[in-house]
GROMACS .gro file of C-alpha atoms in nm:
model
  385
    1MET     CA    1   3.469   2.783  -1.205
    2ALA     CA    2   3.416   2.492  -1.445
    3ALA     CA    3   3.045   2.489  -1.365
    4GLY     CA    4   3.024   2.862  -1.438
    5LEU     CA    5   3.199   2.825  -1.776
    6ARG     CA    6   2.968   2.535  -1.862
    7GLY     CA    7   2.664   2.753  -1.779
    8ILE     CA    8   2.795   3.042  -1.994
    9THR     CA    9   2.860   2.801  -2.283
   10ALA     CA   10   2.507   2.663  -2.255
   11LEU     CA   11   2.359   3.014  -2.259
   12LEU     CA   12   2.562   3.109  -2.568
   13LEU     CA   13   2.454   2.786  -2.736
   14LEU     CA   14   2.088   2.847  -2.655
   15GLY     CA   15   2.121   3.202  -2.788
   16GLY     CA   16   2.264   3.074  -3.114
   17LEU     CA   17   1.988   2.816  -3.145
   18ALA     CA   18   1.723   3.080  -3.079
   19ALA     CA   19   1.873   3.282  -3.366
   20GLY     CA   20   1.826   2.978  -3.590
   21VAL     CA   21   2.189   2.875  -3.652
   22ALA     CA   22   2.148   2.553  -3.854
   23GLY     CA   23   2.367   2.256  -3.766
   24THR     CA   24   2.450   2.377  -3.416
   25THR     CA   25   2.432   2.099  -3.153
   26GLY     CA   26   2.524   2.094  -2.787
   27PHE     CA   27   2.477   1.897  -2.466
   28ILE     CA   28   2.272   2.042  -2.186
   29LYS     CA   29   2.304   1.727  -1.971
   30SER     CA   30   2.582   1.469  -1.987
   31PRO     CA   31   2.614   1.115  -1.840
   32LEU     CA   32   2.803   1.080  -1.512
   33SER     CA   33   3.067   0.818  -1.426
   34GLN     CA   34   2.952   0.561  -1.171
   35LYS     CA   35   3.068   0.264  -0.962
   36ARG     CA   36   2.843  -0.040  -0.945
   37LEU     CA   37   2.851  -0.397  -0.815
   38THR     CA   38   2.794  -0.708  -1.022
   39GLN     CA   39   2.425  -0.802  -1.036
   40ASP     CA   40   2.329  -0.437  -0.985
   41SER     CA   41   2.201  -0.205  -1.259
   42VAL     CA   42   2.315   0.130  -1.396
   43GLU     CA   43   2.139   0.417  -1.573
   44LEU     CA   44   2.303   0.691  -1.781
   45TYR     CA   45   2.127   1.005  -1.899
   46CYS     CA   46   2.203   1.238  -2.189
   47GLU     CA   47   2.027   1.549  -2.322
   48ALA     CA   48   2.114   1.753  -2.632
   49ILE     CA   49   1.974   2.057  -2.807
   50GLY     CA   50   2.007   2.175  -3.165
   51ASN     CA   51   1.843   2.313  -3.478
   52PRO     CA   52   1.715   2.087  -3.621
   53ILE     CA   53   1.669   1.854  -3.322
   54PRO     CA   54   1.972   1.620  -3.307
   55GLU     CA   55   1.975   1.241  -3.296
   56ILE     CA   56   2.136   1.069  -2.995
   57GLN     CA   57   2.327   0.741  -3.008
   58TRP     CA   58   2.503   0.533  -2.741
   59TRP     CA   59   2.845   0.371  -2.796
   60PHE     CA   60   3.065   0.154  -2.576
   61GLU     CA   61   3.436   0.078  -2.550
   62GLY     CA   62   3.547  -0.198  -2.313
   63ASN     CA   63   3.865  -0.217  -2.108
   64GLU     CA   64   4.032  -0.478  -2.324
   65PRO     CA   65   4.338  -0.344  -2.515
   66ASN     CA   66   4.211  -0.435  -2.862
   67GLU     CA   67   3.847  -0.340  -2.799
   68THR     CA   68   3.704  -0.052  -3.004
   69TYR     CA   69   3.384   0.149  -2.981
   70ALA     CA   70   3.067  -0.033  -3.082
   71GLN     CA   71   2.717   0.110  -3.101
   72LEU     CA   72   2.465  -0.011  -2.842
   73TRP     CA   73   2.107  -0.092  -2.938
   74ASP     CA   74   1.791  -0.145  -2.740
   75GLY     CA   75   1.781  -0.516  -2.646
   76ALA     CA   76   2.158  -0.572  -2.671
   77ARG     CA   77   2.355  -0.798  -2.435
   78GLN     CA   78   2.082  -1.061  -2.414
   79ASP     CA   79   1.813  -0.797  -2.364
   80ARG     CA   80   1.988  -0.644  -2.062
   81VAL     CA   81   2.023  -0.308  -2.241
   82LYS     CA   82   1.722  -0.076  -2.262
   83ILE     CA   83   1.742   0.257  -2.448
   84ASN     CA   84   1.464   0.516  -2.434
   85ALA     CA   85   1.476   0.837  -2.638
   86THR     CA   86   1.238   1.127  -2.692
   87TYR     CA   87   1.260   1.402  -2.954
   88ASN     CA   88   1.044   1.697  -2.858
   89LEU     CA   89   1.183   2.057  -2.850
   90HIS     CA   90   1.519   1.889  -2.778
   91SER     CA   91   1.664   1.534  -2.752
   92THR     CA   92   1.677   1.319  -2.441
   93SER     CA   93   1.801   0.962  -2.412
   94THR     CA   94   1.849   0.713  -2.127
   95ILE     CA   95   2.041   0.386  -2.136
   96TYR     CA   96   1.967   0.126  -1.866
   97ILE     CA   97   2.175  -0.190  -1.816
   98ALA     CA   98   2.047  -0.463  -1.582
   99ASN     CA   99   2.224  -0.748  -1.400
  100LEU     CA  100   2.572  -0.603  -1.450
  101THR     CA  101   2.878  -0.822  -1.508
  102SER     CA  102   3.246  -0.733  -1.509
  103ASP     CA  103   3.233  -0.720  -1.892
  104ASP     CA  104   3.003  -0.417  -1.866
  105SER     CA  105   3.292  -0.207  -1.728
  106GLY     CA  106   3.420   0.052  -1.972
  107MET     CA  107   3.357   0.386  -2.142
  108TYR     CA  108   3.000   0.476  -2.241
  109GLU     CA  109   2.967   0.753  -2.496
  110CYS     CA  110   2.664   0.965  -2.578
  111ARG     CA  111   2.685   1.101  -2.934
  112ALA     CA  112   2.461   1.371  -3.081
  113SER     CA  113   2.435   1.512  -3.433
  114ASN     CA  114   2.178   1.681  -3.657
  115ASP     CA  115   2.377   1.668  -3.981
  116PRO     CA  116   2.159   1.528  -4.265
  117ASP     CA  117   2.444   1.296  -4.373
  118ARG     CA  118   2.522   1.171  -4.022
  119ASN     CA  119   2.411   0.811  -4.096
  120HIS     CA  120   2.504   0.798  -4.465
  121LEU     CA  121   2.721   0.496  -4.541
  122SER     CA  122   2.937   0.661  -4.810
  123LYS     CA  123   2.933   1.030  -4.714
  124SER     CA  124   3.109   1.175  -4.416
  125PRO     CA  125   2.899   1.414  -4.214
  126LYS     CA  126   2.996   1.778  -4.254
  127VAL     CA  127   2.926   1.837  -3.887
  128LYS     CA  128   3.090   1.569  -3.676
  129TRP     CA  129   2.910   1.390  -3.392
  130ILE     CA  130   2.963   1.565  -3.061
  131ARG     CA  131   3.045   1.326  -2.776
  132SER     CA  132   3.009   1.307  -2.400
  133GLN     CA  133   3.167   1.018  -2.209
  134ALA     CA  134   3.119   0.845  -1.871
  135ASN     CA  135   3.311   0.558  -1.713
  136VAL     CA  136   3.121   0.271  -1.552
  137PHE     CA  137   3.326   0.061  -1.308
  138VAL     CA  138   3.162  -0.274  -1.232
  139ILE     CA  139   3.315  -0.427  -0.917
  140GLU     CA  140   3.283  -0.788  -0.815
  141ARG     CA  141   3.026  -0.817  -0.537
  142PRO     CA  142   3.184  -0.923  -0.204
  143ASP     CA  143   3.062  -1.240  -0.035
  144ILE     CA  144   2.839  -1.173   0.268
  145LYS     CA  145   2.753  -1.458   0.503
  146THR     CA  146   2.418  -1.420   0.681
  147SER     CA  147   2.257  -1.611   0.967
  148THR     CA  148   1.965  -1.606   1.213
  149THR     CA  149   1.996  -1.729   1.574
  150LYS     CA  150   1.707  -1.783   1.818
  151ALA     CA  151   1.768  -1.706   2.184
  152SER     CA  152   1.463  -1.734   2.414
  153ASP     CA  153   1.235  -1.449   2.307
  154LYS     CA  154   1.494  -1.289   2.077
  155LEU     CA  155   1.608  -1.343   1.719
  156ILE     CA  156   1.959  -1.227   1.625
  157LEU     CA  157   2.034  -1.144   1.259
  158THR     CA  158   2.399  -1.126   1.149
  159CYS     CA  159   2.596  -1.029   0.838
  160ASN     CA  160   2.966  -1.092   0.786
  161MET     CA  161   3.159  -0.975   0.478
  162THR     CA  162   3.419  -1.244   0.419
  163THR     CA  163   3.584  -1.166   0.085
  164ALA     CA  164   3.632  -0.865  -0.140
  165SER     CA  165   3.818  -0.830  -0.469
  166TYR     CA  166   3.923  -0.471  -0.394
  167PRO     CA  167   4.015  -0.266  -0.084
  168LEU     CA  168   3.707  -0.153   0.108
  169THR     CA  169   3.659   0.141   0.340
  170ILE     CA  170   3.355   0.073   0.559
  171ARG     CA  171   3.213   0.393   0.709
  172GLY     CA  172   2.929   0.224   0.901
  173HIS     CA  173   2.624  -0.002   0.872
  174GLU     CA  174   2.245   0.023   0.840
  175TRP     CA  175   1.975  -0.235   0.903
  176VAL     CA  176   1.668  -0.183   0.688
  177HIS     CA  177   1.325  -0.353   0.682
  178GLY     CA  178   1.113  -0.238   0.389
  179ASP     CA  179   1.139   0.142   0.380
  180LYS     CA  180   1.224   0.172   0.750
  181VAL     CA  181   1.579   0.213   0.881
  182LEU     CA  182   1.596   0.010   1.202
  183GLN     CA  183   1.954   0.066   1.318
  184THR     CA  184   2.263   0.266   1.217
  185ASP     CA  185   2.623   0.280   1.336
  186THR     CA  186   2.963   0.411   1.229
  187GLU     CA  187   3.164   0.095   1.293
  188SER     CA  188   3.421  -0.007   1.032
  189THR     CA  189   3.396  -0.382   1.099
  190ALA     CA  190   3.300  -0.651   0.848
  191PHE     CA  191   3.054  -0.798   1.104
  192THR     CA  192   2.721  -0.644   1.200
  193SER     CA  193   2.410  -0.771   1.380
  194TYR     CA  194   2.052  -0.674   1.464
  195THR     CA  195   1.827  -0.817   1.739
  196ILE     CA  196   1.450  -0.865   1.710
  197GLU     CA  197   1.276  -0.845   2.047
  198GLY     CA  198   0.953  -1.025   2.145
  199LYS     CA  199   0.758  -1.263   1.923
  200TRP     CA  200   0.974  -1.279   1.614
  201GLU     CA  201   0.690  -1.456   1.429
  202GLU     CA  202   0.527  -1.114   1.411
  203HIS     CA  203   0.838  -0.958   1.251
  204SER     CA  204   0.896  -1.184   0.951
  205GLY     CA  205   1.019  -1.041   0.622
  206ILE     CA  206   1.331  -0.941   0.431
  207TYR     CA  207   1.595  -0.757   0.633
  208GLU     CA  208   1.892  -0.586   0.468
  209CYS     CA  209   2.232  -0.512   0.618
  210VAL     CA  210   2.385  -0.219   0.430
  211TYR     CA  211   2.761  -0.158   0.438
  212LYS     CA  212   2.835   0.212   0.382
  213THR     CA  213   3.112   0.183   0.125
  214ASP     CA  214   3.166   0.317  -0.229
  215PRO     CA  215   2.929   0.193  -0.361
  216ASP     CA  216   2.702   0.064  -0.081
  217ILE     CA  217   2.702  -0.314  -0.038
  218THR     CA  218   2.384  -0.487   0.077
  219GLY     CA  219   2.330  -0.831   0.228
  220GLN     CA  220   1.989  -0.991   0.275
  221VAL     CA  221   1.857  -1.188   0.574
  222ASN     CA  222   1.518  -1.359   0.545
  223VAL     CA  223   1.306  -1.417   0.856
  224SER     CA  224   1.064  -1.687   0.739
  225VAL     CA  225   0.766  -1.823   0.935
  226PRO     CA  226   0.440  -2.013   0.868
  227PRO     CA  227   0.148  -1.782   0.781
  228GLN     CA  228   0.013  -1.576   1.070
  229VAL     CA  229  -0.347  -1.542   0.950
  230MET     CA  230  -0.581  -1.268   1.072
  231ALA     CA  231  -0.946  -1.204   0.992
  232TYR     CA  232  -1.023  -0.851   0.879
  233LYS     CA  233  -1.328  -0.874   1.108
  234LYS     CA  234  -1.387  -1.167   1.341
  235SER     CA  235  -1.763  -1.117   1.309
  236GLU     CA  236  -1.941  -1.004   0.994
  237HIS     CA  237  -2.309  -0.910   0.952
  238GLY     CA  238  -2.514  -0.914   0.635
  239ASN     CA  239  -2.877  -0.868   0.535
  240GLU     CA  240  -3.073  -1.146   0.374
  241GLY     CA  241  -3.052  -1.125  -0.005
  242ASP     CA  242  -2.738  -0.908  -0.005
  243THR     CA  243  -2.378  -1.016  -0.080
  244GLY     CA  244  -2.164  -1.114   0.218
  245VAL     CA  245  -1.790  -1.040   0.207
  246LEU     CA  246  -1.543  -1.218   0.440
  247THR     CA  247  -1.173  -1.119   0.432
  248CYS     CA  248  -0.852  -1.269   0.575
  249LYS     CA  249  -0.492  -1.156   0.542
  250SER     CA  250  -0.143  -1.273   0.635
  251PRO     CA  251   0.147  -1.023   0.659
  252SER     CA  252   0.400  -1.304   0.710
  253PHE     CA  253   0.702  -1.394   0.495
  254PRO     CA  254   0.729  -1.584   0.269
  255PRO     CA  255   0.403  -1.491   0.094
  256VAL     CA  256   0.108  -1.730   0.100
  257SER     CA  257   0.120  -1.976  -0.189
  258PHE     CA  258  -0.229  -2.123  -0.141
  259TRP     CA  259  -0.553  -2.004   0.022
  260ALA     CA  260  -0.855  -2.222   0.111
  261TRP     CA  261  -1.196  -2.158   0.271
  262TYR     CA  262  -1.399  -2.402   0.482
  263ARG     CA  263  -1.757  -2.389   0.610
  264ASN     CA  264  -1.775  -2.474   0.983
  265GLY     CA  265  -1.414  -2.591   0.960
  266GLN     CA  266  -1.498  -2.905   0.761
  267GLU     CA  267  -1.681  -2.836   0.436
  268PRO     CA  268  -1.438  -2.708   0.168
  269ILE     CA  269  -1.570  -2.419  -0.039
  270ILE     CA  270  -1.493  -2.441  -0.410
  271ASN     CA  271  -1.454  -2.117  -0.602
  272GLY     CA  272  -1.743  -2.062  -0.842
  273SER     CA  273  -1.963  -2.332  -0.691
  274GLY     CA  274  -2.314  -2.232  -0.596
  275ARG     CA  275  -2.318  -1.877  -0.459
  276TYR     CA  276  -1.947  -1.869  -0.360
  277ILE     CA  277  -1.676  -1.655  -0.521
  278ILE     CA  278  -1.317  -1.663  -0.389
  279LYS     CA  279  -1.059  -1.397  -0.481
  280SER     CA  280  -0.703  -1.448  -0.353
  281SER     CA  281  -0.394  -1.239  -0.427
  282GLY     CA  282  -0.067  -1.275  -0.239
  283ASN     CA  283  -0.126  -1.229   0.133
  284LYS     CA  284  -0.500  -1.152   0.110
  285THR     CA  285  -0.810  -1.361   0.037
  286GLU     CA  286  -1.177  -1.271   0.004
  287LEU     CA  287  -1.489  -1.490   0.011
  288ARG     CA  288  -1.809  -1.350  -0.141
  289ILE     CA  289  -2.145  -1.516  -0.073
  290LEU     CA  290  -2.420  -1.407  -0.309
  291LYS     CA  291  -2.783  -1.366  -0.201
  292LEU     CA  292  -2.737  -1.441   0.167
  293ASN     CA  293  -2.976  -1.689   0.326
  294ILE     CA  294  -3.048  -1.684   0.701
  295GLU     CA  295  -3.076  -2.060   0.742
  296GLU     CA  296  -2.801  -2.172   0.504
  297ASP     CA  297  -2.525  -1.913   0.542
  298THR     CA  298  -2.516  -1.825   0.912
  299GLY     CA  299  -2.214  -1.982   1.087
  300ASP     CA  300  -1.833  -1.997   1.110
  301TYR     CA  301  -1.603  -1.976   0.808
  302HIS     CA  302  -1.235  -2.078   0.825
  303CYS     CA  303  -0.970  -1.922   0.599
  304ASN     CA  304  -0.655  -2.135   0.570
  305ALA     CA  305  -0.318  -2.015   0.433
  306THR     CA  306  -0.017  -2.224   0.330
  307ASN     CA  307   0.342  -2.133   0.241
  308SER     CA  308   0.669  -2.324   0.223
  309TYR     CA  309   0.708  -2.310   0.604
  310GLY     CA  310   0.365  -2.435   0.710
  311SER     CA  311   0.006  -2.321   0.738
  312GLY     CA  312  -0.222  -2.109   0.955
  313SER     CA  313  -0.591  -2.023   0.978
  314ALA     CA  314  -0.846  -1.781   1.121
  315VAL     CA  315  -1.222  -1.792   1.183
  316VAL     CA  316  -1.488  -1.544   1.070
  317ASN     CA  317  -1.839  -1.568   1.215
  318LEU     CA  318  -2.117  -1.464   0.975
  319ARG     CA  319  -2.457  -1.351   1.100
  320VAL     CA  320  -2.738  -1.302   0.850
  321ARG     CA  321  -3.023  -1.069   0.944
  322SER     CA  322  -3.374  -1.049   0.802
  323ARG     CA  323  -3.442  -0.756   0.572
  324LEU     CA  324  -3.703  -0.641   0.825
  325ALA     CA  325  -3.442  -0.629   1.100
  326ALA     CA  326  -3.384  -0.261   1.036
  327LEU     CA  327  -3.756  -0.194   1.091
  328TRP     CA  328  -3.772  -0.350   1.437
  329PRO     CA  329  -3.649  -0.039   1.624
  330PHE     CA  330  -3.906   0.175   1.438
  331LEU     CA  331  -4.185  -0.073   1.504
  332GLY     CA  332  -4.086  -0.082   1.872
  333ILE     CA  333  -4.115   0.296   1.894
  334VAL     CA  334  -4.457   0.286   1.722
  335ALA     CA  335  -4.575   0.018   1.968
  336GLU     CA  336  -4.459   0.226   2.265
  337VAL     CA  337  -4.647   0.528   2.131
  338LEU     CA  338  -4.965   0.322   2.082
  339VAL     CA  339  -4.945   0.184   2.436
  340LEU     CA  340  -4.893   0.534   2.575
  341VAL     CA  341  -5.189   0.674   2.378
  342THR     CA  342  -5.410   0.383   2.496
  343ILE     CA  343  -5.317   0.446   2.860
  344ILE     CA  344  -5.397   0.815   2.827
  345PHE     CA  345  -5.729   0.738   2.658
  346ILE     CA  346  -5.835   0.491   2.932
  347TYR     CA  347  -5.732   0.737   3.201
  348GLU     CA  348  -5.939   1.014   3.047
  349LYS     CA  349  -6.237   0.779   3.004
  350ARG     CA  350  -6.237   0.687   3.372
  351ARG     CA  351  -6.196   1.046   3.482
  352LYS     CA  352  -6.515   1.187   3.316
  353PRO     CA  353  -6.784   1.061   3.571
  354ASP     CA  354  -6.601   1.244   3.850
  355GLU     CA  355  -6.628   1.565   3.652
  356VAL     CA  356  -7.015   1.512   3.619
  357LEU     CA  357  -7.050   1.475   3.997
  358ASP     CA  358  -6.871   1.805   4.047
  359ASP     CA  359  -7.132   1.977   3.830
  360ASP     CA  360  -7.426   1.829   4.041
  361ASP     CA  361  -7.265   1.955   4.360
  362GLY     CA  362  -7.289   2.302   4.220
  363GLY     CA  363  -7.671   2.262   4.189
  364SER     CA  364  -7.726   2.196   4.567
  365ALA     CA  365  -7.672   2.561   4.654
  366PRO     CA  366  -8.052   2.636   4.667
  367LEU     CA  367  -8.090   2.380   4.944
  368LYS     CA  368  -7.860   2.589   5.151
  369SER     CA  369  -8.078   2.892   5.082
  370ASN     CA  370  -8.390   2.708   5.198
  371ALA     CA  371  -8.224   2.622   5.526
  372THR     CA  372  -8.145   2.986   5.576
  373ASN     CA  373  -8.506   3.085   5.511
  374HIS     CA  374  -8.630   2.836   5.771
  375LYS     CA  375  -8.391   2.986   6.021
  376ASP     CA  376  -8.517   3.335   5.953
  377LYS     CA  377  -8.880   3.215   5.993
  378ASN     CA  378  -8.805   3.066   6.338
  379VAL     CA  379  -8.645   3.393   6.448
  380ARG     CA  380  -8.960   3.589   6.355
  381GLN     CA  381  -9.179   3.346   6.541
  382ARG     CA  382  -8.972   3.399   6.863
  383ASN     CA  383  -8.998   3.774   6.827
  384ALA     CA  384  -9.376   3.753   6.791
  385ASN     CA  385  -9.409   3.568   7.112
   0.00000   0.00000   0.00000
């Protein structure tokens, strides 16, 4: 019912503004009351419409008995307060407060006005500031004890909420790693655990245990290991004269603090020296070798990573090919064709004398005719006798 009345009021207000009623101002979005924990942040949003476009201000009144409203400015409270406002068609404003403390609890008020005398020091505005309020309750963050326990090929992560300054109703827990929810339950206990199976060195990172309360309470468990370094490709190929690129990475936690490259595992490579360029950022490093040389650059390259828990390395084998290497298959095909043509030519050359003999055989037919004539002559002689 209240939502319906609010919608009707907004429509009437918009109708009046469309008709050009000067001095009319109204909220179309108001800030909402919220609960937050110390060290968290909070964001309040306010949107107003009017003709002309109204100005928006933020004010605060604390919970102390003698505390009165005071205007908040961008950069207040040791730069923990950030205020962003835009004035286009209508007014929008957002106030963001970081690293909350208990002193940030209180009433936050969004004020809007388009009266020309609204900020005059001696004149009172004819049209008063309209106000929309929201309570922010900042609750002391409970203490959560965390631990990691190794058991054979398992790693057990635990969280235990030991103290709280206010009554808590726990509706369940979640275990989160990055953006992935690993485990959920509906238990109401202050203790929760998660087990990592297999090689836990491959599962390092920041794990969060989330207590489903109002608001949610999160503990953090770090699984820290020395860098587990992997080569992007264990074997790289490059053509002579081109630029060779070798890459290594380490997904481990904590991040790599220092990367180093070695030639054949012994010769350190200095960034910018000779034809070498090294680019490292966080958990990734890249070695570029300009104008590859077959004799000088072929071999093994070691990438070494170091963090606060130790170091690790990987090997990349670089093979440099001649620029003519790509032509060898084509030249091989050409050679095969030439050999085949030569064989055919020799075969045809040897076969021609046989064909000449066949032609001579055809010319011996008259000899056969002569033999026949002699036979006929002998027959006549017998008849004469």
